[in-house]
Coordinates of N, CA and C in Angstrom, one line a residue:
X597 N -59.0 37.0 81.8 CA -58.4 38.3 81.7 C -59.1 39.0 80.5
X598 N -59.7 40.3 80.8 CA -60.1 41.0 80.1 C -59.0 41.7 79.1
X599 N -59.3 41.8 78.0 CA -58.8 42.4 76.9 C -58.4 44.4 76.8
X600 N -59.5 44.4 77.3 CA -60.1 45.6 76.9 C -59.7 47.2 77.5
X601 N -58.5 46.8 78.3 CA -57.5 47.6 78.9 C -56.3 47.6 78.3
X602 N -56.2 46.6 77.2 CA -54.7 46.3 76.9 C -54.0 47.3 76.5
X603 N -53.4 48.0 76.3 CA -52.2 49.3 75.1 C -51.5 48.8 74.5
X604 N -52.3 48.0 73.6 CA -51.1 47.5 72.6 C -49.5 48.1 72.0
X605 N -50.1 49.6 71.7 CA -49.2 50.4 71.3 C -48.0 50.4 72.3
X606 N -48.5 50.5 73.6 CA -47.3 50.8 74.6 C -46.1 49.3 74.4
X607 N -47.1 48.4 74.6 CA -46.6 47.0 74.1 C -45.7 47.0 73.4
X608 N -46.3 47.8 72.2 CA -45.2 47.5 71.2 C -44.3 48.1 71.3
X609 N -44.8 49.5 71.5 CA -42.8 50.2 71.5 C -41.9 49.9 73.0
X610 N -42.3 48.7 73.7 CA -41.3 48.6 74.8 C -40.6 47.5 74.5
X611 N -41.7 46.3 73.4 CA -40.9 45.3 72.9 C -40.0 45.7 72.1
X612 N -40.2 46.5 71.1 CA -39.4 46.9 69.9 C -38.2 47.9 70.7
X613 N -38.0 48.4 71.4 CA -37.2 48.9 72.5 C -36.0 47.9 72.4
X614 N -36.8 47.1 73.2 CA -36.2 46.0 74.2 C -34.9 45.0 73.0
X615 N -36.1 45.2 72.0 CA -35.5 43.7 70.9 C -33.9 44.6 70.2
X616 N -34.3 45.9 70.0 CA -33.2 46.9 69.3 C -31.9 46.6 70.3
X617 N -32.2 46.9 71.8 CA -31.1 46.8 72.4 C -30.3 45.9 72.3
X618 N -30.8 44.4 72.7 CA -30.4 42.6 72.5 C -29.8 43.0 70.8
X619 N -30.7 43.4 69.8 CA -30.0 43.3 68.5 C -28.6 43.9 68.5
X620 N -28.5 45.2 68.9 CA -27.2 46.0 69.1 C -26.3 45.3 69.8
X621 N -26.6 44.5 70.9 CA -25.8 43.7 71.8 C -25.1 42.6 70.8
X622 N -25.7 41.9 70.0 CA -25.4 40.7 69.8 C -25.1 41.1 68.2
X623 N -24.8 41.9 67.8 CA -24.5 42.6 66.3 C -23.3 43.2 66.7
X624 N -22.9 43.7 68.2 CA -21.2 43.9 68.4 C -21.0 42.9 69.1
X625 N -21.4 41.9 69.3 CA -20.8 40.5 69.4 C -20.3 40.0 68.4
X626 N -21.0 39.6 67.8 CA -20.4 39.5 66.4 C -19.6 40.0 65.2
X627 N -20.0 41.0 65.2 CA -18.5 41.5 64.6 C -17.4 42.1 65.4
X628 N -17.3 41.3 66.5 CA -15.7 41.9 67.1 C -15.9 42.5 67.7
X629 N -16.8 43.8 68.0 CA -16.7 45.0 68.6 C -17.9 45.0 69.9
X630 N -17.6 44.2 70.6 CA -18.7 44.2 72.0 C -17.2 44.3 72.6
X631 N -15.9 44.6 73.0 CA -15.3 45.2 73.0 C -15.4 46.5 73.8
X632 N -15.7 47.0 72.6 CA -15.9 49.1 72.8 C -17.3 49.2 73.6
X633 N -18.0 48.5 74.3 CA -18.3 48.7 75.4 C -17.8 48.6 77.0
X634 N -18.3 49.2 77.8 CA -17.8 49.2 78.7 C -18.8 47.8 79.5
X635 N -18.2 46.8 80.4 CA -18.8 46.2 81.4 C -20.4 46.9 82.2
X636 N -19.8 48.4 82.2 CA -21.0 49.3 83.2 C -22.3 49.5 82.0
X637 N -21.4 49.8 80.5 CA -22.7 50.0 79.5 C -23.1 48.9 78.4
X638 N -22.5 47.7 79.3 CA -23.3 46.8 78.9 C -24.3 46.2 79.6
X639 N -23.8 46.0 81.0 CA -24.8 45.9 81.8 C -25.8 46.6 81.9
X640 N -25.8 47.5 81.9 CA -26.9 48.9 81.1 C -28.1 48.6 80.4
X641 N -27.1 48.5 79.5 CA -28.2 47.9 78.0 C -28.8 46.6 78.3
X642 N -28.3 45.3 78.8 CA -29.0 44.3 79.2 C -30.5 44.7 80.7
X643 N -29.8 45.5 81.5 CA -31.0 45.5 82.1 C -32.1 46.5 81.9
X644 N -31.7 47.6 80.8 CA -33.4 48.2 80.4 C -33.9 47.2 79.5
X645 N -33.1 46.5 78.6 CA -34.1 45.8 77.9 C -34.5 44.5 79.1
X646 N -34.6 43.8 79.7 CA -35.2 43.5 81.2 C -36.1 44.1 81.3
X647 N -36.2 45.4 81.8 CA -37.1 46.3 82.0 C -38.4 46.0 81.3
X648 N -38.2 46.7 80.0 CA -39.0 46.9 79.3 C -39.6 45.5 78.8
X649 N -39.2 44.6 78.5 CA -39.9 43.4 78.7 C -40.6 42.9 79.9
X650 N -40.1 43.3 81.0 CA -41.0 42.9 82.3 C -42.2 44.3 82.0
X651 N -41.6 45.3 81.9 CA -43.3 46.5 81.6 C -44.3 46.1 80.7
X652 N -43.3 45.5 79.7 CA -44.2 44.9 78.8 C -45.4 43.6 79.2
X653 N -44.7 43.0 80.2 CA -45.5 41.4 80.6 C -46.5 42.3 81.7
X654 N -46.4 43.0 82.0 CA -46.8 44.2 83.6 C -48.5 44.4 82.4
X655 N -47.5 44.9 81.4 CA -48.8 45.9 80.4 C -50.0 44.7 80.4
X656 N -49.6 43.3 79.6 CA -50.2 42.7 79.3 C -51.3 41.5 80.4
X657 N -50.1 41.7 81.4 CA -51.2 41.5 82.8 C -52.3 42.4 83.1
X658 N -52.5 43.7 82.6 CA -53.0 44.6 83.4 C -52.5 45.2 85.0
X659 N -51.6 44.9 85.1 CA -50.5 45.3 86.3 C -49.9 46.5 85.9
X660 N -49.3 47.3 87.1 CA -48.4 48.5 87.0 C -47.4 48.2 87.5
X661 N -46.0 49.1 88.0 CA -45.1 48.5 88.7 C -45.7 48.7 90.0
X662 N -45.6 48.0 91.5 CA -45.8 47.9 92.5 C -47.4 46.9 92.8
X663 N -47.8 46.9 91.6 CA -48.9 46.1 92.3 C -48.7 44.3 91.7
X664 N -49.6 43.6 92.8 CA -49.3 42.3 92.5 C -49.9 42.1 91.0
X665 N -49.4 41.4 90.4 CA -49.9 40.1 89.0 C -50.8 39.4 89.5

């Protein structure tokens, strides 16, 4: 696998995305307040951060969405 296409940058802000959401998740877990979400906007927040970790693994394959890995 060549390197030389990689966007790190994009990389990064989809991980750092991804990691903010799980942090916010598990920071109103813990203090009591996962709660004051709803089931619909939590589900939410768990599956963009999915997302953006799968774009992220996509980026680092050199893949887009729809084409094979």
């Amino acid at each position: 696998m060549s390197t030389d296409n990689i966007d790190v940058d994009a990389i990064n802000l989809k991980l750092s995305a991804a990691a903010a959401l799980i942090d916010m998740i598990y920071t109103l877990e813990v203090t009591g307040d996962i709660n004051s979400l709803s089931q619909h906007s939590l589900s939410g927040c768990l599956s963009e951060a999915m997302d953006l970790v799968n774009d992220s693994r996509d980026l680092l394959l050199g893949t887009t969405k729809g084409e094979p890995a």
